Amino acid sequence: MEFDHILIRYGEMALKGKNIKQFINQLQHNVQQKTKEFPNVKVKRTQGRMFVLLNGHEPEPIMEKCKRIFGIQSLSLAIKVDNEVEKIKEAALYALTQADNAKKFKVTVKRINKDFDVRSQEMNQILGGHLLTNTEGITVDVHHPDVEVKVEIRKEATYITSSVVPGLGGLPVGTSGKSLLLLSGGIDSPVAGYLAMKRGVQIEAIHFHSPPYTSERAKQKVLDLAKQLAKFGKSIQVHIVPFTKLQQEIFREMPDAYAMTIMRRMMFRISEKVCENESILSLTTGENLGQVASQTMESMHTINEVTNYPIIRPLVTMDKQEVIEISHQIGTYETSILPFEDCCTIFVPKSPKTKPRRDKVKYYESTYDFSQSIQEAIDGIETIKITDKKAVDESFSNLL
Ligand code: ATP
Ligand code: MG
């Protein structure tokens, strides 16, 4: 006997009507996509539940995949047996013995199928007795059990579980439209992307790259971060913008104190163009309040002037420490702290304005025509598709 199913529980039932249907369809699709490397796996739905049928595959690697899918509240390994008392007894015993450190247990029977002629209460007693007589050193404790053996008697079969693993929660990626993530090589923007994805947003990424000031490895770092994010959703298109010329022009032609602000405005302008081409309706950034010069309220106000696209800033109210914790959890921290410079760290003005005003910035921008360099940057965009597997290597063969 062995666990042959994964039971998926999904929450967010504040969703109503059509939304629920879309949510569940998307979740099923995402689970299918993430498990398609296991050829025999099937993903099925029955009233309010989703099951992954393992069909002979080892459960662990598939559980690992499912733990990274947004929209799942919790997961359990399950055994499916026919609606027969003897079979249910045998499976319940197996489930109990598979649980770690089980000293105290409880059996909970749910009889959804009222045609099954043993009632829940009686079934509870039968199973409790069976488990007690066939194990040693384990007692019943209905209030503080280490293990709850759950038995759901449904129409088509009975499912038995003995452990619950928390899922990531959130909404299935793909249920909330698309956003363009401004992805630097830092700690913040990958976390911002992750949090947007958690709310069901599918992301594409844009990165501003300034060779030779920024190296090929700095770019690879960004692709690696995208790959890590792709583990939580679909493959990610990364748009690499050649930013050197425009950036040099900004720093040559604009007052030093305003160069940073103007550079950020250029990033938003170019990002918006990419959104138009890709039918994306919002931007996502790792901006935060009060960290550095470019992240004051005044600065945000001035930078934001160039676009009326919604900007998702999931980190805006977070403490740095909270952001760092999430980056550890999602596996981006180690890559983010690699020392390769990004375009912003190289062209840092000595004393950037911490309260740049819109009118001044607008005036300075009007003294020089950047349009050609902006267009060149857009025309030079290289787009790389990153999946959660070998995509980064593939991307390099694309470059050759
Ligand atoms: P991060 O840790 O994400 O680099 P940060 O704390 O360094 O952020 P800033 O340098 O002010 O903050 O950047 C703010 C946001 O602007 C970043 O979170 C990112 O969304 C975007 N950004 C900055 N540099 C780039 C870049 N080279 N390419 C794409 N987006 C960028
Ligand atoms: Mg940064």
Short mmCIF file of C-alpha atoms and ligand atoms in Angstrom, two decimals:
data_model
loop_
_atom_site.label_atom_id
_atom_site.label_comp_id
_atom_site.label_asym_id
_atom_site.label_seq_id
_atom_site.Cartn_x
_atom_site.Cartn_y
_atom_site.Cartn_z
CA MET A 1 0.00 0.00 0.00
CA GLU A 2 1.18 3.54 -0.67
CA PHE A 3 0.00 7.10 -1.02
CA ASP A 4 -1.26 7.40 -4.57
CA HIS A 5 -2.83 10.88 -4.59
CA ILE A 6 -2.06 14.40 -3.52
CA LEU A 7 -5.08 16.22 -2.19
CA ILE A 8 -5.04 19.95 -2.95
CA ARG A 9 -7.14 22.33 -0.85
CA TYR A 10 -7.72 25.81 -2.13
CA GLY A 11 -9.02 28.69 -0.10
CA GLU A 12 -9.82 32.31 -1.02
CA MET A 13 -13.44 31.51 -1.02
CA ALA A 14 -14.28 35.14 -0.73
CA LEU A 15 -14.22 34.81 -4.51
CA LYS A 16 -17.65 34.66 -5.97
CA GLY A 17 -19.52 33.30 -8.97
CA LYS A 18 -17.58 33.30 -12.18
CA ASN A 19 -14.35 34.14 -10.37
CA ILE A 20 -14.34 30.82 -8.56
CA LYS A 21 -14.63 28.95 -11.80
CA GLN A 22 -11.81 30.90 -13.39
CA PHE A 23 -9.69 30.49 -10.25
CA ILE A 24 -10.14 26.73 -10.19
CA ASN A 25 -9.60 26.28 -13.92
CA GLN A 26 -6.40 28.30 -13.74
CA LEU A 27 -5.21 26.41 -10.68
CA GLN A 28 -5.80 23.08 -12.38
CA HIS A 29 -3.98 24.30 -15.47
CA ASN A 30 -1.04 25.53 -13.39
CA VAL A 31 -0.79 22.24 -11.51
CA GLN A 32 -0.85 20.37 -14.82
CA GLN A 33 1.89 22.59 -16.22
CA LYS A 34 4.11 22.20 -13.17
CA THR A 35 3.75 18.43 -13.10
CA LYS A 36 3.91 17.68 -16.80
CA GLU A 37 7.45 16.35 -16.59
CA PHE A 38 5.92 13.37 -14.74
CA PRO A 39 4.24 11.63 -17.65
CA ASN A 40 1.67 9.54 -15.79
CA VAL A 41 0.42 12.25 -13.48
CA LYS A 42 -3.19 13.37 -13.89
CA VAL A 43 -4.91 16.29 -12.24
CA LYS A 44 -8.59 15.77 -11.43
CA ARG A 45 -11.34 17.68 -9.72
CA THR A 46 -14.31 16.50 -7.70
CA GLN A 47 -16.66 18.69 -5.69
CA GLY A 48 -14.51 21.38 -4.10
CA ARG A 49 -11.32 19.33 -4.22
CA MET A 50 -8.45 18.83 -6.55
CA PHE A 51 -6.38 15.67 -6.71
CA VAL A 52 -3.09 14.86 -8.31
CA LEU A 53 -3.11 11.19 -9.33
CA LEU A 54 0.45 9.95 -8.95
CA ASN A 55 -0.02 6.81 -11.07
CA GLY A 56 3.17 5.22 -9.79
CA HIS A 57 5.37 8.34 -9.51
CA GLU A 58 7.20 9.07 -6.25
CA PRO A 59 5.17 11.61 -4.30
CA GLU A 60 7.98 13.82 -2.93
CA PRO A 61 9.20 15.62 -6.05
CA ILE A 62 5.61 16.28 -7.08
CA MET A 63 4.75 17.60 -3.61
CA GLU A 64 7.74 19.95 -3.90
CA LYS A 65 6.38 21.33 -7.15
CA CYS A 66 2.91 21.79 -5.69
CA LYS A 67 4.27 23.61 -2.65
CA ARG A 68 5.31 26.41 -4.98
CA ILE A 69 1.99 26.88 -6.74
CA PHE A 70 0.00 29.93 -5.66
CA GLY A 71 -3.66 29.40 -4.88
CA ILE A 72 -3.11 26.24 -2.84
CA GLN A 73 -3.99 26.48 0.83
CA SER A 74 -2.72 23.10 1.90
CA LEU A 75 -1.70 19.70 0.57
CA SER A 76 -1.94 16.16 1.82
CA LEU A 77 -0.72 12.85 0.58
CA ALA A 78 -3.78 10.64 0.26
CA ILE A 79 -4.71 7.04 -0.37
CA LYS A 80 -7.78 6.29 -2.40
CA VAL A 81 -9.67 3.07 -1.70
CA ASP A 82 -13.04 1.64 -2.56
CA ASN A 83 -15.90 2.37 -0.19
CA GLU A 84 -15.44 -0.83 1.79
CA VAL A 85 -14.88 -0.96 5.54
CA GLU A 86 -12.00 -3.47 5.40
CA LYS A 87 -10.13 -1.51 2.77
CA ILE A 88 -10.62 1.73 4.66
CA LYS A 89 -9.27 0.12 7.84
CA GLU A 90 -6.17 -1.09 6.10
CA ALA A 91 -5.52 2.29 4.47
CA ALA A 92 -6.09 4.21 7.70
CA LEU A 93 -3.51 2.02 9.43
CA TYR A 94 -1.02 2.61 6.65
CA ALA A 95 -1.60 6.38 6.80
CA LEU A 96 -1.07 6.43 10.56
CA THR A 97 2.15 4.47 10.39
CA GLN A 98 3.51 6.83 7.74
CA ALA A 99 3.13 9.88 9.96
CA ASP A 100 6.26 11.12 11.73
CA ASN A 101 6.44 11.02 15.53
CA ALA A 102 2.94 9.79 16.00
CA LYS A 103 2.27 9.21 19.69
CA LYS A 104 -1.29 10.47 19.93
CA PHE A 105 -3.83 10.25 17.16
CA LYS A 106 -7.38 11.05 16.32
CA VAL A 107 -9.60 9.71 13.56
CA THR A 108 -12.03 12.03 11.80
CA VAL A 109 -14.52 10.46 9.45
CA LYS A 110 -16.55 12.56 7.05
CA ARG A 111 -19.33 10.69 5.32
CA ILE A 112 -20.18 12.82 2.32
CA ASN A 113 -21.71 9.85 0.57
CA LYS A 114 -24.83 9.11 2.57
CA ASP A 115 -25.32 5.84 0.67
CA PHE A 116 -22.38 4.43 2.57
CA ASP A 117 -24.22 2.53 5.26
CA VAL A 118 -21.88 2.87 8.25
CA ARG A 119 -22.40 6.25 9.90
CA SER A 120 -19.48 8.58 10.66
CA GLN A 121 -19.58 8.07 14.40
CA GLU A 122 -19.59 4.33 14.15
CA MET A 123 -16.89 4.39 11.47
CA ASN A 124 -14.76 6.53 13.77
CA GLN A 125 -14.97 3.88 16.46
CA ILE A 126 -14.26 1.01 14.11
CA LEU A 127 -11.16 2.74 12.76
CA GLY A 128 -9.94 4.00 16.15
CA GLY A 129 -10.17 0.46 17.51
CA HIS A 130 -8.40 -0.99 14.49
CA LEU A 131 -5.53 1.48 14.77
CA LEU A 132 -5.12 0.93 18.52
CA THR A 133 -4.97 -2.84 18.28
CA ASN A 134 -2.54 -2.82 15.37
CA THR A 135 0.03 -0.35 16.68
CA GLU A 136 2.20 -0.04 19.76
CA GLY A 137 2.84 2.97 21.96
CA ILE A 138 0.18 5.09 20.31
CA THR A 139 -2.89 6.40 22.09
CA VAL A 140 -6.02 8.29 21.15
CA ASP A 141 -6.15 11.97 21.98
CA VAL A 142 -9.01 13.84 20.38
CA HIS A 143 -7.95 17.22 21.75
CA HIS A 144 -4.21 17.35 21.08
CA PRO A 145 -3.35 14.66 18.55
CA ASP A 146 0.03 14.55 16.81
CA VAL A 147 -1.69 12.98 13.87
CA GLU A 148 -5.17 13.31 12.55
CA VAL A 149 -6.17 10.46 10.30
CA LYS A 150 -8.83 11.99 8.07
CA VAL A 151 -11.19 9.74 6.21
CA GLU A 152 -13.49 11.21 3.59
CA ILE A 153 -16.07 8.84 2.27
CA ARG A 154 -17.12 10.26 -1.07
CA LYS A 155 -19.34 9.01 -3.80
CA GLU A 156 -16.65 7.53 -6.02
CA ALA A 157 -14.23 6.40 -3.31
CA THR A 158 -12.76 7.05 0.11
CA TYR A 159 -9.69 9.23 0.61
CA ILE A 160 -7.47 8.89 3.65
CA THR A 161 -4.81 11.40 4.75
CA SER A 162 -2.64 11.75 7.82
CA SER A 163 -0.63 14.94 7.31
CA VAL A 164 -1.23 18.45 6.12
CA VAL A 165 1.44 20.57 4.50
CA PRO A 166 0.77 24.29 4.15
CA GLY A 167 0.68 25.71 0.61
CA LEU A 168 1.64 29.25 -0.37
CA GLY A 169 -1.92 30.62 -0.45
CA GLY A 170 -2.55 33.54 -2.77
CA LEU A 171 -4.21 33.32 -6.16
CA PRO A 172 -3.24 31.14 -9.13
CA VAL A 173 -0.82 32.94 -11.42
CA GLY A 174 -2.76 34.01 -14.48
CA THR A 175 -5.96 35.07 -12.72
CA SER A 176 -4.94 38.72 -12.27
CA GLY A 177 -3.52 39.76 -15.61
CA LYS A 178 0.06 40.66 -16.45
CA SER A 179 2.56 43.11 -15.04
CA LEU A 180 6.00 44.19 -16.19
CA LEU A 181 8.48 43.79 -13.35
CA LEU A 182 11.41 46.20 -13.32
CA LEU A 183 14.01 43.65 -12.32
CA SER A 184 17.39 44.86 -11.13
CA GLY A 185 19.97 42.53 -9.69
CA GLY A 186 19.15 43.65 -6.15
CA ILE A 187 17.30 42.10 -3.25
CA ASP A 188 14.06 44.03 -3.57
CA SER A 189 12.73 43.65 -7.08
CA PRO A 190 12.67 39.81 -7.16
CA VAL A 191 10.71 39.87 -3.89
CA ALA A 192 8.33 42.42 -5.40
CA GLY A 193 7.84 40.13 -8.39
CA TYR A 194 7.17 37.17 -6.14
CA LEU A 195 4.55 39.08 -4.16
CA ALA A 196 2.79 40.27 -7.31
CA MET A 197 2.73 36.68 -8.54
CA LYS A 198 1.24 35.64 -5.23
CA ARG A 199 -1.79 37.77 -6.07
CA GLY A 200 -2.25 35.91 -9.34
CA VAL A 201 -0.25 38.28 -11.54
CA GLN A 202 1.72 36.83 -14.40
CA ILE A 203 4.96 38.76 -14.82
CA GLU A 204 7.30 39.68 -17.58
CA ALA A 205 10.54 41.36 -16.59
CA ILE A 206 12.52 44.30 -17.92
CA HIS A 207 16.14 44.92 -17.09
CA PHE A 208 18.24 47.95 -17.96
CA HIS A 209 21.72 46.89 -18.84
CA SER A 210 24.69 49.18 -19.44
CA PRO A 211 27.60 47.32 -20.98
CA PRO A 212 30.53 47.64 -20.65
CA TYR A 213 29.89 49.36 -17.32
CA THR A 214 27.82 46.39 -16.32
CA SER A 215 29.14 42.96 -17.14
CA GLU A 216 27.69 39.92 -18.82
CA ARG A 217 27.64 38.32 -15.39
CA ALA A 218 25.44 41.09 -14.05
CA LYS A 219 22.98 40.23 -16.78
CA GLN A 220 23.26 36.52 -16.07
CA LYS A 221 22.45 37.31 -12.45
CA VAL A 222 19.17 38.89 -13.51
CA LEU A 223 18.33 35.88 -15.67
CA ASP A 224 19.08 33.62 -12.71
CA LEU A 225 16.71 35.65 -10.56
CA ALA A 226 14.03 35.36 -13.22
CA LYS A 227 14.58 31.62 -13.29
CA GLN A 228 14.06 31.45 -9.56
CA LEU A 229 10.81 33.41 -9.91
CA ALA A 230 9.66 31.17 -12.73
CA LYS A 231 9.59 28.30 -10.22
CA PHE A 232 6.53 29.96 -8.72
CA GLY A 233 4.69 30.49 -11.97
CA LYS A 234 4.96 30.37 -15.69
CA SER A 235 8.00 30.98 -17.82
CA ILE A 236 9.08 34.62 -17.78
CA GLN A 237 9.97 36.81 -20.74
CA VAL A 238 12.91 38.99 -19.78
CA HIS A 239 13.40 42.14 -21.85
CA ILE A 240 16.96 43.36 -21.71
CA VAL A 241 17.26 47.03 -22.62
CA PRO A 242 20.61 48.37 -23.85
CA PHE A 243 20.75 51.45 -21.65
CA THR A 244 24.35 52.62 -21.97
CA LYS A 245 23.96 55.40 -24.49
CA LEU A 246 20.90 56.94 -22.91
CA GLN A 247 22.43 56.74 -19.49
CA GLN A 248 25.65 58.38 -20.64
CA GLU A 249 23.65 61.13 -22.23
CA ILE A 250 21.65 61.72 -19.08
CA PHE A 251 24.73 61.96 -16.94
CA ARG A 252 26.47 64.19 -19.45
CA GLU A 253 23.64 66.56 -20.22
CA MET A 254 21.58 66.80 -17.06
CA PRO A 255 22.57 68.38 -13.75
CA ASP A 256 24.26 65.79 -11.62
CA ALA A 257 21.75 66.08 -8.79
CA TYR A 258 18.83 65.29 -11.11
CA ALA A 259 20.42 62.56 -13.23
CA MET A 260 19.16 59.74 -11.04
CA THR A 261 15.57 60.96 -11.15
CA ILE A 262 15.70 61.45 -14.90
CA MET A 263 17.21 58.03 -15.38
CA ARG A 264 14.31 56.51 -13.45
CA ARG A 265 11.82 58.45 -15.54
CA MET A 266 13.47 57.04 -18.65
CA MET A 267 13.11 53.54 -17.24
CA PHE A 268 9.39 54.07 -16.77
CA ARG A 269 8.97 55.59 -20.22
CA ILE A 270 10.69 52.64 -21.88
CA SER A 271 8.85 50.15 -19.68
CA GLU A 272 5.55 51.65 -20.68
CA LYS A 273 6.42 51.18 -24.35
CA VAL A 274 7.18 47.51 -23.70
CA CYS A 275 3.83 47.19 -21.94
CA GLU A 276 2.05 48.62 -24.96
CA ASN A 277 3.74 46.10 -27.25
CA GLU A 278 3.06 43.15 -24.97
CA SER A 279 -0.48 44.09 -23.87
CA ILE A 280 0.61 44.46 -20.27
CA LEU A 281 -1.45 46.77 -18.09
CA SER A 282 0.81 47.60 -15.14
CA LEU A 283 4.36 47.94 -13.85
CA THR A 284 5.80 46.33 -10.71
CA THR A 285 8.86 47.67 -8.88
CA GLY A 286 10.82 46.93 -5.73
CA GLU A 287 10.53 50.53 -4.60
CA ASN A 288 10.24 51.18 -0.94
CA LEU A 289 9.81 54.29 1.12
CA GLY A 290 12.70 56.07 2.74
CA GLN A 291 15.57 53.76 1.83
CA VAL A 292 17.62 55.83 -0.53
CA ALA A 293 17.49 59.11 -2.38
CA SER A 294 15.36 57.80 -5.20
CA GLN A 295 12.77 56.48 -2.81
CA THR A 296 11.41 59.49 -1.00
CA MET A 297 7.80 60.53 -1.46
CA GLU A 298 8.87 63.53 -3.56
CA SER A 299 11.03 61.35 -5.71
CA MET A 300 8.27 58.82 -6.29
CA HIS A 301 5.92 61.65 -7.20
CA THR A 302 8.34 63.06 -9.74
CA ILE A 303 9.34 59.75 -11.27
CA ASN A 304 5.73 58.62 -11.47
CA GLU A 305 4.79 61.66 -13.55
CA VAL A 306 5.87 60.03 -16.80
CA THR A 307 3.39 57.16 -16.70
CA ASN A 308 -0.22 56.73 -15.76
CA TYR A 309 0.05 52.96 -15.72
CA PRO A 310 -0.74 51.46 -12.35
CA ILE A 311 2.48 50.72 -10.49
CA ILE A 312 2.42 47.78 -8.12
CA ARG A 313 4.89 48.38 -5.29
CA PRO A 314 4.45 45.40 -3.01
CA LEU A 315 7.35 46.43 -0.74
CA VAL A 316 6.40 50.01 -0.22
CA THR A 317 5.52 49.64 3.44
CA MET A 318 7.86 46.83 4.38
CA ASP A 319 10.94 46.94 6.55
CA LYS A 320 14.13 45.87 4.84
CA GLN A 321 14.40 42.94 7.22
CA GLU A 322 11.02 41.60 6.13
CA VAL A 323 12.07 41.84 2.51
CA ILE A 324 15.30 40.01 3.23
CA GLU A 325 13.41 37.24 5.00
CA ILE A 326 11.17 36.70 2.00
CA SER A 327 14.15 36.72 -0.34
CA HIS A 328 15.67 33.91 1.76
CA GLN A 329 12.43 31.94 1.65
CA ILE A 330 12.06 32.20 -2.10
CA GLY A 331 15.72 31.46 -2.81
CA THR A 332 16.73 34.74 -4.44
CA TYR A 333 18.86 36.19 -1.64
CA GLU A 334 22.09 34.37 -2.45
CA THR A 335 21.94 35.48 -6.07
CA SER A 336 20.90 39.03 -5.22
CA ILE A 337 23.89 39.65 -2.99
CA LEU A 338 26.44 38.61 -5.62
CA PRO A 339 28.60 41.64 -6.15
CA PHE A 340 28.04 42.36 -9.86
CA GLU A 341 27.31 46.02 -10.28
CA ASP A 342 24.07 47.14 -11.86
CA CYS A 343 23.54 50.20 -13.97
CA CYS A 344 22.31 52.24 -11.04
CA THR A 345 25.22 51.53 -8.77
CA ILE A 346 27.70 52.62 -11.42
CA PHE A 347 26.19 55.92 -12.38
CA VAL A 348 25.52 57.19 -8.91
CA PRO A 349 25.66 60.96 -8.69
CA LYS A 350 27.62 62.35 -5.77
CA SER A 351 24.66 64.12 -4.24
CA PRO A 352 21.35 63.20 -5.80
CA LYS A 353 18.40 65.41 -4.98
CA THR A 354 16.34 63.71 -2.35
CA LYS A 355 13.35 65.93 -3.10
CA PRO A 356 13.36 66.36 -6.87
CA ARG A 357 10.54 68.59 -8.08
CA ARG A 358 8.45 67.82 -11.14
CA ASP A 359 8.71 71.31 -12.60
CA LYS A 360 12.49 71.40 -12.39
CA VAL A 361 12.93 67.93 -13.85
CA LYS A 362 10.53 68.73 -16.63
CA TYR A 363 12.47 71.87 -17.39
CA TYR A 364 15.83 70.09 -17.54
CA GLU A 365 14.44 67.35 -19.73
CA SER A 366 13.10 69.97 -22.13
CA THR A 367 16.62 71.30 -22.71
CA TYR A 368 17.82 68.18 -24.49
CA ASP A 369 16.29 65.82 -27.03
CA PHE A 370 16.52 62.27 -25.75
CA SER A 371 13.99 60.84 -28.18
CA GLN A 372 16.46 59.19 -30.49
CA SER A 373 18.34 57.43 -27.73
CA ILE A 374 15.10 56.30 -26.16
CA GLN A 375 14.02 54.84 -29.48
CA GLU A 376 17.38 53.12 -29.95
CA ALA A 377 17.11 51.58 -26.51
CA ILE A 378 13.65 50.26 -27.35
CA ASP A 379 14.72 48.99 -30.75
CA GLY A 380 17.70 47.21 -29.20
CA ILE A 381 15.70 45.22 -26.67
CA GLU A 382 16.62 41.57 -26.55
CA THR A 383 13.93 39.26 -25.18
CA ILE A 384 14.83 36.02 -23.48
CA LYS A 385 12.36 33.40 -22.33
CA ILE A 386 13.21 31.96 -18.94
CA THR A 387 11.67 28.76 -17.64
CA ASP A 388 12.26 27.24 -14.23
CA LYS A 389 14.74 24.75 -15.68
CA LYS A 390 17.48 25.09 -18.21
CA ALA A 391 16.30 28.32 -19.69
CA VAL A 392 19.31 30.30 -18.69
CA ASP A 393 21.61 28.01 -20.62
CA GLU A 394 19.24 28.09 -23.55
CA SER A 395 19.25 31.84 -23.42
CA PHE A 396 22.96 31.79 -23.91
CA SER A 397 22.72 29.63 -26.94
CA ASN A 398 20.19 32.16 -28.22
CA LEU A 399 22.76 34.84 -27.83
CA LEU A 400 25.40 33.07 -29.85
P1 ATP B 1 16.57 46.49 -5.78
O1 ATP B 1 17.01 45.83 -4.52
O2 ATP B 1 15.38 45.85 -6.43
O3 ATP B 1 17.71 46.73 -6.74
P2 ATP B 1 16.89 49.04 -4.61
O4 ATP B 1 16.57 48.98 -3.17
O5 ATP B 1 18.31 48.96 -5.06
O6 ATP B 1 16.04 47.93 -5.35
P3 ATP B 1 16.56 51.33 -6.34
O7 ATP B 1 17.93 51.23 -6.87
O8 ATP B 1 16.04 52.66 -5.93
O9 ATP B 1 16.25 50.40 -5.12
O10 ATP B 1 15.58 50.76 -7.44
C1 ATP B 1 14.20 50.82 -7.25
C2 ATP B 1 13.52 49.90 -8.24
O11 ATP B 1 13.78 50.33 -9.58
C3 ATP B 1 14.03 48.48 -8.18
O12 ATP B 1 13.43 47.74 -7.15
C4 ATP B 1 13.65 47.98 -9.54
O13 ATP B 1 12.27 47.65 -9.58
C5 ATP B 1 13.90 49.21 -10.41
N1 ATP B 1 15.24 49.15 -11.01
C6 ATP B 1 16.39 49.70 -10.55
N2 ATP B 1 17.43 49.43 -11.35
C7 ATP B 1 16.95 48.68 -12.37
C8 ATP B 1 17.52 48.07 -13.55
N3 ATP B 1 18.81 48.18 -13.84
N4 ATP B 1 16.70 47.38 -14.35
C9 ATP B 1 15.40 47.25 -14.07
N5 ATP B 1 14.80 47.79 -13.00
C10 ATP B 1 15.56 48.50 -12.15
MG MG B 2 19.21 48.07 -6.65
#
